[in-house]
CSV table of C-alpha atoms in Angstrom, one decimal:
chain,number,residue,atom,x,y,z
O,1,UNK,CA,-14.8,12.1,-85.3
O,2,UNK,CA,-14.3,11.2,-81.6
O,3,UNK,CA,-10.9,9.7,-80.6
O,4,UNK,CA,-12.6,7.5,-78.0
O,5,UNK,CA,-14.1,4.1,-78.6
O,6,UNK,CA,-17.9,3.7,-78.5
O,7,UNK,CA,-19.5,4.0,-75.0
O,8,UNK,CA,-20.3,0.3,-75.0
O,9,UNK,CA,-16.7,-0.7,-75.7
O,10,UNK,CA,-15.2,-2.9,-72.9
O,11,UNK,CA,-11.4,-3.1,-73.1
O,12,UNK,CA,-11.3,-5.9,-70.5
O,13,UNK,CA,-13.8,-8.0,-72.4
O,14,UNK,CA,-11.9,-7.4,-75.6
O,15,UNK,CA,-8.7,-8.5,-73.9
O,16,UNK,CA,-10.4,-11.7,-72.5
O,17,UNK,CA,-12.2,-12.5,-75.7
O,18,UNK,CA,-11.2,-15.6,-77.5
O,19,UNK,CA,-9.2,-14.6,-80.6
O,20,UNK,CA,-10.9,-15.1,-83.9
O,21,UNK,CA,-9.6,-18.0,-86.0
O,22,UNK,CA,-7.9,-19.6,-83.0
O,23,UNK,CA,-6.6,-23.0,-83.8
O,24,UNK,CA,-7.0,-25.9,-81.3
O,25,UNK,CA,-3.2,-25.9,-80.6
O,26,UNK,CA,-3.3,-22.1,-79.9
O,27,UNK,CA,-6.3,-22.6,-77.7
O,28,UNK,CA,-4.5,-25.3,-75.6
O,29,UNK,CA,-1.5,-23.1,-75.3
O,30,UNK,CA,-3.6,-20.1,-74.2
O,31,UNK,CA,-5.5,-22.1,-71.6
O,32,UNK,CA,-2.3,-23.6,-70.1
O,33,UNK,CA,-0.8,-20.0,-69.8
O,34,UNK,CA,-4.0,-18.7,-68.2
O,35,UNK,CA,-4.0,-21.6,-65.6
O,36,UNK,CA,-0.4,-21.0,-64.8
O,37,UNK,CA,-1.1,-17.3,-64.3
O,38,UNK,CA,-4.0,-18.0,-62.0
O,39,UNK,CA,-1.9,-20.4,-59.9
O,40,UNK,CA,0.9,-17.8,-59.7
O,41,UNK,CA,-1.6,-15.1,-58.6
O,42,UNK,CA,-3.1,-17.4,-56.0
O,43,UNK,CA,0.3,-18.2,-54.5
O,44,UNK,CA,1.1,-14.5,-54.3
O,45,UNK,CA,-2.2,-13.9,-52.5
O,46,UNK,CA,-1.4,-16.7,-50.0
O,47,UNK,CA,2.1,-15.4,-49.5
O,48,UNK,CA,0.8,-11.9,-48.8
O,49,UNK,CA,-1.9,-13.3,-46.4
O,50,UNK,CA,0.7,-15.4,-44.6
O,51,UNK,CA,3.1,-12.5,-44.3
O,52,UNK,CA,0.5,-10.3,-42.9
O,53,UNK,CA,-0.5,-13.0,-40.4
O,54,UNK,CA,3.2,-13.4,-39.4
O,55,UNK,CA,3.6,-9.7,-39.0
O,56,UNK,CA,0.5,-9.5,-36.8
O,57,UNK,CA,2.0,-12.2,-34.6
O,58,UNK,CA,5.5,-10.8,-34.5
O,59,UNK,CA,6.7,-10.3,-31.0
O,60,UNK,CA,6.1,-6.9,-29.4
O,61,UNK,CA,9.1,-5.8,-27.3
O,62,UNK,CA,8.6,-3.6,-24.2
O,63,UNK,CA,11.0,-2.2,-21.7
O,64,UNK,CA,9.6,-1.6,-18.2
O,65,UNK,CA,11.7,1.1,-16.5
O,66,UNK,CA,11.6,3.0,-13.2
O,67,UNK,CA,13.6,3.3,-10.0
O,68,UNK,CA,13.7,0.6,-7.4
O,69,UNK,CA,10.3,-0.2,-5.8
O,70,UNK,CA,8.4,1.7,-8.5
O,71,UNK,CA,6.1,-1.2,-9.3
O,72,UNK,CA,7.8,-2.7,-12.3
O,73,UNK,CA,7.4,-6.4,-11.3
O,74,UNK,CA,3.8,-5.8,-10.2
O,75,UNK,CA,3.0,-4.3,-13.6
O,76,UNK,CA,4.4,-7.4,-15.4
O,77,UNK,CA,2.4,-9.6,-13.0
O,78,UNK,CA,-0.8,-7.6,-14.0
O,79,UNK,CA,0.0,-8.3,-17.7
O,80,UNK,CA,0.4,-12.0,-17.0
O,81,UNK,CA,-2.9,-12.1,-15.0
O,82,UNK,CA,-4.8,-10.3,-17.7
O,83,UNK,CA,-3.6,-12.0,-20.8
O,84,UNK,CA,-1.8,-15.3,-19.9
O,85,UNK,CA,-4.2,-16.4,-17.2
O,86,UNK,CA,-3.7,-20.1,-17.6
O,87,UNK,CA,0.1,-19.7,-17.2
O,88,UNK,CA,-0.5,-17.4,-14.3
O,89,UNK,CA,-2.8,-20.0,-12.6
O,90,UNK,CA,-0.2,-22.7,-13.1
O,91,UNK,CA,2.4,-20.6,-11.3
O,92,UNK,CA,0.3,-19.0,-8.6
O,93,UNK,CA,0.9,-21.7,-5.9
O,94,UNK,CA,4.7,-21.2,-6.3
O,95,UNK,CA,4.2,-17.8,-4.7
O,96,UNK,CA,3.1,-19.3,-1.4
O,97,UNK,CA,6.6,-19.5,0.0
O,98,UNK,CA,7.3,-15.9,-1.0
O,99,UNK,CA,4.2,-14.7,0.8
O,100,UNK,CA,5.3,-16.7,3.9
O,101,UNK,CA,8.7,-15.1,3.6
O,102,UNK,CA,7.2,-11.6,3.3
O,103,UNK,CA,5.1,-12.3,6.5
O,104,UNK,CA,8.1,-13.6,8.5
O,105,UNK,CA,10.3,-10.7,7.4
O,106,UNK,CA,7.7,-8.2,8.6
O,107,UNK,CA,7.5,-10.0,12.0
O,108,UNK,CA,11.3,-10.1,12.3
O,109,UNK,CA,11.4,-6.4,11.5
O,110,UNK,CA,9.1,-5.6,14.4
O,111,UNK,CA,11.0,-7.9,16.7
O,112,UNK,CA,14.3,-6.2,15.8
O,113,UNK,CA,12.9,-2.7,16.4
O,114,UNK,CA,11.4,-3.5,19.8
O,115,UNK,CA,14.6,-5.2,20.7
O,116,UNK,CA,16.6,-2.1,19.8
O,117,UNK,CA,14.0,0.0,21.7
O,118,UNK,CA,14.5,-2.1,24.8
O,119,UNK,CA,18.3,-1.9,24.6
O,120,UNK,CA,18.3,1.8,23.5
O,121,UNK,CA,20.7,0.7,20.7
O,122,UNK,CA,19.2,3.0,18.1
O,123,UNK,CA,18.4,6.8,18.3
O,124,UNK,CA,15.0,8.1,17.4
O,125,UNK,CA,14.9,9.2,13.7
O,126,UNK,CA,15.6,12.8,13.0
O,127,UNK,CA,13.1,15.2,11.5
O,128,UNK,CA,14.9,15.3,8.1
O,129,UNK,CA,13.6,13.9,4.9
O,130,UNK,CA,12.5,10.3,5.1
O,131,UNK,CA,13.8,7.8,2.5
O,132,UNK,CA,11.1,5.2,2.1
O,133,UNK,CA,7.5,4.2,2.9
O,134,UNK,CA,8.9,2.5,6.1
O,135,UNK,CA,10.2,5.9,7.3
O,136,UNK,CA,7.8,8.3,5.6
O,137,UNK,CA,5.9,8.9,8.9
O,138,UNK,CA,8.9,9.5,11.0
O,139,UNK,CA,8.1,13.0,12.1
O,140,UNK,CA,4.7,13.6,10.7
O,141,UNK,CA,2.3,10.8,11.5
O,142,UNK,CA,-0.3,11.5,14.1
O,143,UNK,CA,-2.8,8.8,13.3
O,144,UNK,CA,-2.2,5.0,13.4
O,145,UNK,CA,-2.9,2.7,10.5
O,146,UNK,CA,-6.2,1.8,12.2
O,147,UNK,CA,-7.3,5.4,12.0
O,148,UNK,CA,-7.0,6.0,15.8
O,149,UNK,CA,-4.5,8.2,17.5
O,150,UNK,CA,-1.5,6.4,18.9
O,151,UNK,CA,-1.6,5.6,22.7
O,152,UNK,CA,0.4,7.5,25.2
O,153,UNK,CA,4.0,6.3,25.5
O,154,UNK,CA,4.3,3.1,27.6
O,155,UNK,CA,7.5,1.2,28.2
O,156,UNK,CA,8.0,-2.1,26.6
O,157,UNK,CA,7.6,-4.7,29.4
O,158,UNK,CA,7.7,-8.4,30.3
O,159,UNK,CA,5.0,-9.4,27.8
O,160,UNK,CA,7.1,-8.0,25.0
O,161,UNK,CA,10.2,-9.8,26.1
O,162,UNK,CA,8.1,-13.0,26.2
O,163,UNK,CA,6.8,-12.4,22.7
O,164,UNK,CA,10.3,-11.9,21.4
O,165,UNK,CA,11.4,-15.1,23.0
O,166,UNK,CA,8.5,-17.2,21.7
O,167,UNK,CA,8.9,-15.7,18.2
O,168,UNK,CA,12.6,-16.1,18.0
O,169,UNK,CA,12.4,-19.3,15.9
O,170,UNK,CA,11.2,-17.1,13.0
O,171,UNK,CA,14.7,-16.1,12.4
O,172,UNK,CA,15.5,-19.7,11.4
O,173,UNK,CA,12.2,-19.9,9.5
O,174,UNK,CA,13.2,-16.9,7.4
O,175,UNK,CA,16.5,-18.6,6.5
O,176,UNK,CA,14.7,-21.8,5.6
O,177,UNK,CA,12.3,-20.0,3.4
O,178,UNK,CA,15.1,-18.2,1.6
O,179,UNK,CA,16.8,-21.5,1.0
O,180,UNK,CA,13.6,-22.9,-0.3
O,181,UNK,CA,13.0,-20.1,-2.8
O,182,UNK,CA,16.3,-20.7,-4.6
O,183,UNK,CA,20.0,-21.2,-4.7
O,184,UNK,CA,22.1,-18.2,-5.7
O,185,UNK,CA,20.1,-15.8,-3.5
O,186,UNK,CA,21.7,-13.0,-1.7
O,187,UNK,CA,21.1,-10.1,0.7
O,188,UNK,CA,21.2,-6.8,-1.1
O,189,UNK,CA,22.7,-4.3,1.3
O,190,UNK,CA,23.4,-0.6,1.5
O,191,UNK,CA,26.9,0.6,0.5
O,192,UNK,CA,29.6,-0.3,2.9
O,193,UNK,CA,30.3,3.4,3.6
O,194,UNK,CA,26.9,3.8,5.0
O,195,UNK,CA,26.9,0.5,7.0
O,196,UNK,CA,30.0,1.6,8.7
O,197,UNK,CA,28.0,4.3,10.4
O,198,UNK,CA,26.2,1.7,12.5
O,199,UNK,CA,26.8,-1.6,14.2
O,200,UNK,CA,24.8,-4.2,12.1
O,201,UNK,CA,26.4,-7.3,13.4
O,202,UNK,CA,23.5,-8.3,15.8
O,203,UNK,CA,21.6,-10.4,13.3
O,204,UNK,CA,22.3,-10.3,9.6
O,205,UNK,CA,19.0,-12.0,8.9
O,206,UNK,CA,17.1,-8.9,10.0
O,207,UNK,CA,15.4,-7.5,6.9
O,208,UNK,CA,15.1,-3.9,7.8
O,209,UNK,CA,17.9,-2.2,9.9
O,210,UNK,CA,15.6,0.5,11.1
O,211,UNK,CA,18.5,2.8,12.1
O,212,UNK,CA,18.3,6.3,10.7
O,213,UNK,CA,21.1,8.6,9.7
O,214,UNK,CA,19.9,11.8,8.2
O,215,UNK,CA,16.5,10.2,7.8
O,216,UNK,CA,17.8,7.3,5.8
O,217,UNK,CA,16.5,3.7,6.1
O,218,UNK,CA,19.3,1.2,6.1
O,219,UNK,CA,18.2,-2.1,4.7
O,220,UNK,CA,19.4,-5.5,3.6
O,221,UNK,CA,16.9,-7.3,1.3
O,222,UNK,CA,16.8,-10.8,0.2
O,223,UNK,CA,17.1,-11.1,-3.6
O,224,UNK,CA,17.0,-13.9,-6.1
O,225,UNK,CA,17.7,-14.5,-9.8
O,226,UNK,CA,15.0,-14.9,-12.4
O,227,UNK,CA,15.0,-18.7,-12.2
O,228,UNK,CA,13.8,-18.8,-8.6
O,229,UNK,CA,10.3,-20.0,-9.7
O,230,UNK,CA,11.6,-23.0,-11.5
O,231,UNK,CA,12.8,-24.5,-8.2
O,232,UNK,CA,9.5,-23.8,-6.4
O,233,UNK,CA,7.5,-25.1,-9.4
O,234,UNK,CA,9.2,-28.5,-8.9
O,235,UNK,CA,7.9,-28.6,-5.3
O,236,UNK,CA,4.4,-28.9,-6.7
O,237,UNK,CA,5.2,-31.9,-8.8
O,238,UNK,CA,3.4,-34.7,-6.9
O,239,UNK,CA,4.7,-37.5,-9.0
O,240,UNK,CA,8.3,-36.5,-8.6
O,241,UNK,CA,10.4,-39.3,-7.0
O,242,UNK,CA,13.5,-37.2,-6.4
O,243,UNK,CA,14.6,-37.3,-2.8
O,244,UNK,CA,15.8,-33.7,-2.9
O,245,UNK,CA,12.3,-32.5,-3.9
O,246,UNK,CA,10.7,-34.7,-1.2
O,247,UNK,CA,13.0,-33.1,1.4
O,248,UNK,CA,12.1,-29.6,0.1
O,249,UNK,CA,8.4,-30.3,0.2
O,250,UNK,CA,8.7,-31.6,3.7
O,251,UNK,CA,10.6,-28.5,4.8
O,252,UNK,CA,8.0,-26.3,3.4
O,253,UNK,CA,5.3,-28.2,5.4
O,254,UNK,CA,7.4,-27.8,8.5
O,255,UNK,CA,7.6,-24.1,8.0
O,256,UNK,CA,3.8,-23.9,7.6
O,257,UNK,CA,3.4,-25.8,10.9
O,258,UNK,CA,5.7,-23.5,12.8
O,259,UNK,CA,4.0,-20.4,11.4
O,260,UNK,CA,0.6,-21.8,12.3
O,261,UNK,CA,1.8,-22.4,15.9
O,262,UNK,CA,3.1,-18.8,16.1
O,263,UNK,CA,-0.1,-17.3,14.7
O,264,UNK,CA,-1.5,-16.1,18.1
O,265,UNK,CA,1.8,-14.6,19.2
O,266,UNK,CA,2.3,-12.8,15.9
O,267,UNK,CA,-1.2,-11.4,16.1
O,268,UNK,CA,-0.6,-10.3,19.7
O,269,UNK,CA,2.6,-8.6,18.6
O,270,UNK,CA,1.1,-6.7,15.7
O,271,UNK,CA,-2.0,-5.5,17.5
O,272,UNK,CA,-0.1,-4.4,20.6
O,273,UNK,CA,-0.6,-0.6,21.0
O,274,UNK,CA,2.7,-0.1,22.7
O,275,UNK,CA,4.5,-1.9,19.9
O,276,UNK,CA,2.6,0.2,17.3
O,277,UNK,CA,3.6,3.3,19.2
O,278,UNK,CA,7.3,2.3,19.0
O,279,UNK,CA,6.9,1.8,15.2
O,280,UNK,CA,5.4,5.3,14.8
O,281,UNK,CA,8.2,6.7,17.0
O,282,UNK,CA,10.8,5.1,14.8
O,283,UNK,CA,9.1,6.1,11.6
O,284,UNK,CA,8.2,2.6,10.4
O,285,UNK,CA,5.0,2.1,8.4
O,286,UNK,CA,5.1,-1.6,7.4
O,287,UNK,CA,1.5,-1.3,6.1
O,288,UNK,CA,2.7,0.9,3.3
O,289,UNK,CA,5.6,-1.3,2.3
O,290,UNK,CA,5.6,-4.0,-0.5
O,291,UNK,CA,4.9,-7.5,0.7
O,292,UNK,CA,2.8,-6.5,3.8
O,293,UNK,CA,0.5,-9.4,4.9
O,294,UNK,CA,0.2,-8.9,8.7
O,295,UNK,CA,-3.4,-7.8,8.4
O,296,UNK,CA,-4.2,-11.1,6.6
O,297,UNK,CA,-2.5,-13.3,9.2
O,298,UNK,CA,-5.2,-15.9,10.0
O,299,UNK,CA,-6.2,-16.3,6.4
O,300,UNK,CA,-2.6,-16.9,5.2
O,301,UNK,CA,-1.7,-19.3,8.0
O,302,UNK,CA,-4.8,-21.4,7.4
O,303,UNK,CA,-3.8,-25.1,6.6
O,304,UNK,CA,-5.8,-24.9,3.3
O,305,UNK,CA,-4.3,-21.5,2.2
O,306,UNK,CA,-3.7,-21.0,-1.5
O,307,UNK,CA,-2.5,-17.6,-2.8
O,308,UNK,CA,-5.2,-15.4,-4.5
O,309,UNK,CA,-4.5,-13.3,-7.5
O,310,UNK,CA,-4.3,-10.2,-5.2
O,311,UNK,CA,-1.9,-11.9,-2.9
O,312,UNK,CA,0.5,-12.6,-5.7
O,313,UNK,CA,0.3,-9.0,-6.9
O,314,UNK,CA,1.1,-7.8,-3.4
O,315,UNK,CA,4.0,-10.2,-2.8
O,316,UNK,CA,7.4,-8.8,-2.8
O,317,UNK,CA,10.5,-10.6,-4.1
O,318,UNK,CA,13.5,-8.6,-5.3
O,319,UNK,CA,15.3,-10.0,-8.3
O,320,UNK,CA,18.8,-9.2,-9.4
O,321,UNK,CA,20.0,-8.9,-13.0
O,322,UNK,CA,18.0,-8.4,-16.1
O,323,UNK,CA,14.7,-10.2,-16.1
O,324,UNK,CA,13.1,-11.2,-19.4
O,325,UNK,CA,9.4,-12.3,-19.6
O,326,UNK,CA,7.9,-13.8,-22.7
O,327,UNK,CA,4.2,-14.1,-23.0
O,328,UNK,CA,1.9,-15.6,-25.6
O,329,UNK,CA,-1.4,-13.7,-25.3
O,330,UNK,CA,-4.3,-15.9,-24.4
O,331,UNK,CA,-8.0,-14.9,-24.6
O,332,UNK,CA,-8.9,-12.3,-21.9
O,333,UNK,CA,-9.9,-13.8,-18.6
O,334,UNK,CA,-13.2,-11.9,-18.3
O,335,UNK,CA,-15.9,-10.7,-20.6
O,336,UNK,CA,-14.6,-7.1,-20.7
O,337,UNK,CA,-11.1,-8.2,-21.7
O,338,UNK,CA,-12.4,-10.8,-24.2
O,339,UNK,CA,-14.5,-8.1,-25.9
O,340,UNK,CA,-11.5,-5.9,-26.0
O,341,UNK,CA,-9.5,-8.5,-27.9
O,342,UNK,CA,-11.2,-7.3,-31.1
O,343,UNK,CA,-12.3,-10.8,-32.1
O,344,UNK,CA,-9.0,-12.4,-31.1
O,345,UNK,CA,-6.8,-10.1,-33.1
O,346,UNK,CA,-4.1,-10.1,-30.4
O,347,UNK,CA,-4.5,-13.7,-29.3
O,348,UNK,CA,-1.4,-15.7,-30.1
O,349,UNK,CA,0.9,-12.7,-30.3
O,350,UNK,CA,4.1,-12.9,-28.3
O,351,UNK,CA,5.0,-10.1,-26.0
O,352,UNK,CA,8.6,-9.8,-24.6
O,353,UNK,CA,8.9,-7.6,-21.6
O,354,UNK,CA,12.2,-6.7,-20.0
O,355,UNK,CA,12.8,-5.5,-16.4
O,356,UNK,CA,16.4,-4.3,-16.3
O,357,UNK,CA,16.4,-3.1,-12.7
O,358,UNK,CA,16.0,0.4,-11.3
O,359,UNK,CA,18.8,0.8,-8.9
O,360,UNK,CA,21.5,3.3,-9.9
O,361,UNK,CA,24.0,0.6,-10.4
O,362,UNK,CA,21.7,-1.1,-13.0
O,363,UNK,CA,20.8,1.9,-15.1
O,364,UNK,CA,23.9,1.6,-17.4
O,365,UNK,CA,22.5,-1.7,-18.5
O,366,UNK,CA,19.3,-0.1,-19.9
O,367,UNK,CA,20.8,1.1,-23.2
O,368,UNK,CA,21.5,-2.3,-25.0
O,369,UNK,CA,17.8,-3.0,-24.7
O,370,UNK,CA,16.8,0.1,-26.6
O,371,UNK,CA,17.4,-1.7,-29.9
O,372,UNK,CA,14.3,-2.8,-31.9
O,373,UNK,CA,12.0,-1.6,-29.1
O,374,UNK,CA,8.2,-1.0,-29.5
O,375,UNK,CA,7.4,0.8,-26.3
O,376,UNK,CA,8.7,1.8,-22.9
O,377,UNK,CA,6.4,1.7,-19.8
O,378,UNK,CA,8.0,4.1,-17.4
O,379,UNK,CA,6.8,3.9,-13.7
O,380,UNK,CA,7.1,6.9,-11.5
O,381,UNK,CA,5.8,6.3,-7.9
O,382,UNK,CA,4.2,9.6,-6.8
O,383,UNK,CA,3.5,8.6,-3.3
O,384,UNK,CA,7.2,9.1,-2.4
O,385,UNK,CA,7.2,12.9,-2.8
O,386,UNK,CA,8.8,13.2,0.6
O,387,UNK,CA,11.2,10.3,0.3
O,388,UNK,CA,14.8,10.1,-0.8
O,389,UNK,CA,16.8,7.4,-2.7
O,390,UNK,CA,18.1,4.6,-0.6
O,391,UNK,CA,21.3,4.7,-2.7
O,392,UNK,CA,21.7,8.5,-2.2
O,393,UNK,CA,19.7,10.2,0.6
O,394,UNK,CA,20.4,13.6,-1.0
O,395,UNK,CA,18.1,12.9,-3.9
O,396,UNK,CA,14.3,13.2,-3.8
O,397,UNK,CA,12.7,10.1,-5.3
O,398,UNK,CA,10.3,11.9,-7.6
O,399,UNK,CA,13.1,14.3,-8.7
O,400,UNK,CA,15.1,11.2,-9.5
O,401,UNK,CA,12.2,9.9,-11.6
O,402,UNK,CA,12.0,13.2,-13.5
O,403,UNK,CA,15.7,13.0,-14.2
O,404,UNK,CA,15.4,9.5,-15.5
O,405,UNK,CA,12.4,10.5,-17.7
O,406,UNK,CA,14.4,13.5,-19.0
O,407,UNK,CA,17.2,11.2,-20.0
O,408,UNK,CA,14.9,8.8,-21.8
O,409,UNK,CA,13.0,11.6,-23.6
O,410,UNK,CA,16.3,13.0,-24.8
O,411,UNK,CA,17.7,9.8,-26.3
O,412,UNK,CA,17.7,9.8,-30.1
O,413,UNK,CA,17.8,6.0,-30.0
O,414,UNK,CA,14.2,6.1,-28.9
O,415,UNK,CA,12.7,8.5,-31.5
O,416,UNK,CA,10.5,5.7,-32.9
O,417,UNK,CA,9.5,4.2,-29.6
O,418,UNK,CA,6.2,4.8,-27.9
O,419,UNK,CA,6.4,6.1,-24.3
O,420,UNK,CA,3.8,5.2,-21.7
O,421,UNK,CA,4.0,6.9,-18.3
O,422,UNK,CA,2.5,5.3,-15.2
O,423,UNK,CA,2.2,7.7,-12.3
O,424,UNK,CA,2.0,4.9,-9.8
O,425,UNK,CA,1.0,4.2,-6.2
O,426,UNK,CA,-1.9,6.7,-6.2
O,427,UNK,CA,-3.5,4.7,-3.5
O,428,UNK,CA,-0.5,5.2,-1.2
O,429,UNK,CA,-0.4,8.9,-2.1
O,430,UNK,CA,-4.0,9.3,-1.0
O,431,UNK,CA,-3.3,7.4,2.3
O,432,UNK,CA,-0.2,9.4,3.0
O,433,UNK,CA,-1.9,12.7,2.5
O,434,UNK,CA,-4.8,11.6,4.7
O,435,UNK,CA,-2.8,10.0,7.6
O,436,UNK,CA,0.4,12.1,7.8
O,437,UNK,CA,1.3,15.7,7.9
O,438,UNK,CA,3.7,15.6,5.0
O,439,UNK,CA,3.2,18.6,2.7
O,440,UNK,CA,3.9,18.4,-1.0
O,441,UNK,CA,4.8,22.1,-1.1
O,442,UNK,CA,7.7,21.5,1.3
O,443,UNK,CA,9.4,19.4,-1.4
O,444,UNK,CA,8.0,21.0,-4.5
O,445,UNK,CA,7.5,24.7,-3.9
O,446,UNK,CA,5.7,25.2,-7.3
O,447,UNK,CA,2.8,23.2,-6.0
O,448,UNK,CA,0.2,25.8,-4.9
O,449,UNK,CA,-3.0,23.7,-4.9
O,450,UNK,CA,-4.9,22.2,-2.0
O,451,UNK,CA,-3.4,19.0,-0.5
O,452,UNK,CA,-5.7,16.7,-2.5
O,453,UNK,CA,-4.6,13.4,-4.1
O,454,UNK,CA,-6.1,14.3,-7.5
O,455,UNK,CA,-4.6,17.7,-7.6
O,456,UNK,CA,-1.2,16.4,-6.5
O,457,UNK,CA,-1.3,13.6,-9.2
O,458,UNK,CA,-2.2,16.2,-11.8
O,459,UNK,CA,0.6,18.4,-10.7
O,460,UNK,CA,3.1,15.6,-11.2
O,461,UNK,CA,1.5,14.7,-14.5
O,462,UNK,CA,2.1,18.2,-15.7
O,463,UNK,CA,5.8,18.1,-14.5
O,464,UNK,CA,6.5,15.0,-16.6
O,465,UNK,CA,4.6,16.4,-19.6
O,466,UNK,CA,6.7,19.5,-19.3
O,467,UNK,CA,9.9,17.5,-19.5
O,468,UNK,CA,8.7,15.7,-22.6
O,469,UNK,CA,7.7,18.9,-24.4
O,470,UNK,CA,11.2,20.3,-23.7
O,471,UNK,CA,12.8,17.2,-25.2
O,472,UNK,CA,14.3,17.0,-28.8
O,473,UNK,CA,11.0,15.4,-29.9
O,474,UNK,CA,8.3,17.6,-28.4
O,475,UNK,CA,5.7,16.4,-30.8
O,476,UNK,CA,5.7,12.9,-29.3
O,477,UNK,CA,2.3,11.9,-28.0
O,478,UNK,CA,2.2,12.0,-24.2
O,479,UNK,CA,0.5,8.9,-22.8
O,480,UNK,CA,0.1,9.1,-19.0
O,481,UNK,CA,-2.0,7.0,-16.6
O,482,UNK,CA,-2.7,7.3,-12.9
O,483,UNK,CA,-2.2,3.8,-11.5
O,484,UNK,CA,-2.2,1.7,-8.4
O,485,UNK,CA,-0.8,-1.5,-9.8
O,486,UNK,CA,-1.8,-3.6,-6.8
O,487,UNK,CA,-5.4,-2.9,-7.9
O,488,UNK,CA,-5.7,-5.4,-10.7
O,489,UNK,CA,-9.2,-4.4,-11.9
O,490,UNK,CA,-8.3,-0.8,-12.7
O,491,UNK,CA,-4.8,-1.7,-13.9
O,492,UNK,CA,-6.2,-4.3,-16.3
O,493,UNK,CA,-8.2,-1.6,-18.0
O,494,UNK,CA,-5.2,0.6,-18.2
O,495,UNK,CA,-3.1,-2.3,-19.7
O,496,UNK,CA,-5.8,-3.0,-22.3
O,497,UNK,CA,-5.5,0.6,-23.5
O,498,UNK,CA,-1.7,0.4,-23.5
O,499,UNK,CA,-1.7,-3.0,-25.2
O,500,UNK,CA,-4.0,-1.8,-28.0
O,501,UNK,CA,-2.0,1.3,-28.5
O,502,UNK,CA,1.3,-0.5,-28.6
O,503,UNK,CA,-0.1,-3.2,-30.9
O,504,UNK,CA,-1.5,-0.5,-33.3
O,505,UNK,CA,1.8,1.3,-33.5
O,506,UNK,CA,3.6,-1.9,-34.1
O,507,UNK,CA,1.3,-2.7,-37.0
O,508,UNK,CA,1.6,0.8,-38.4
O,509,UNK,CA,5.4,0.4,-38.4
O,510,UNK,CA,4.9,-2.7,-40.4
O,511,UNK,CA,2.7,-0.8,-42.9
O,512,UNK,CA,-0.3,-3.0,-42.2
O,513,UNK,CA,-2.7,-0.2,-41.2
């Protein structure tokens, strides 16, 4: 006889069947118990659903790392532009003063350099390793930024002295703009031991002290704290009755009027071939530096000017201290990004991004932010293969990035953190290889390929991958992207891939996938 019940036997039906000979009292008790069980099950289902929704919306924490001027702030701007567009639009006008400041600082840089040339205060740069985009063409550039050979050397003359005189009010304009942007601002200068090598007392408002010692650019740079935008946002409040705000708004309009009146002279200065030849001689390439707007002069100084998205991405404003940015993801700003949102799965999620600074003095502050981290976006600018650190002219900038990358890959605190590498400034790399005589092999002897931007980028990609594979966790997935973060269209696609990957790993860590 078979030990199993008949084939038609249904144990669930038998369990749910009404017991035979059930009394009315027993039936009432059973129905109450069943209803209580159903309600308890429904509550559990709702709690699970709510917990899953909360986990999906839990903040994702990212650290954006890289040396100074690697593109960290621009990367964060790209994220805002792509996924918090309404907030980005609300803040965009606040960048107008910063763009004006970038423009004025560039003009004052040129004025200072031609003044030094006239007075022979500064020697020509040496042929040693340059330290920045401003000096990267010191001994190798043979083609101007307009694609034409520089003119034969001509002395600076009377017209240049007149231009300096007519544009001298811009020194005060620069100071007014710096005051407008926020209290607590400061000039970030090179170490005193370096400044002692040269007399810098002529004008402490000059942004770039284009003196060279062993190929090093000496700079002072205006810097603000993270709250600078709060001050400028108030200037846009039309219904504000505060006298202080009215004064600030009036000063900004006065600055705009002065700049508009100087437009013709600024254009004459920047397009003067003798001036451009002096810049080439002194190894200064303003067009490759952050915050360059001299080629957009007439558009920016128009009375109706409002910053475009691209203008804000290009604007340069150095911040000091740790910067925290918290975003609530909105719907993507275009059809491609909206389609990529996977029916709104990421909409409403909070992302917290930290920029802890890239200068050597700031790097010790990175480690406290490694706790409870989802991902690190590491930016390595590969256009600076022939440049050295401003803090230490003995150290090549890409080699410094490789050392930083090695330290991060070797940290056991980050074993569960996703790494995303941005090999940044590919556009500047291509321009440098095309317009200068700088050779990658002179700085990286292992590079044996043709001097081509794609091959150079792939070479550096391999170098960073090699460091990862030699780390204590060589099985970690290597995510690397070639980027030009001032190009929002391409960067938006890269950020979408990064965002989806980081979000997926965050969900996997929460056991939701």
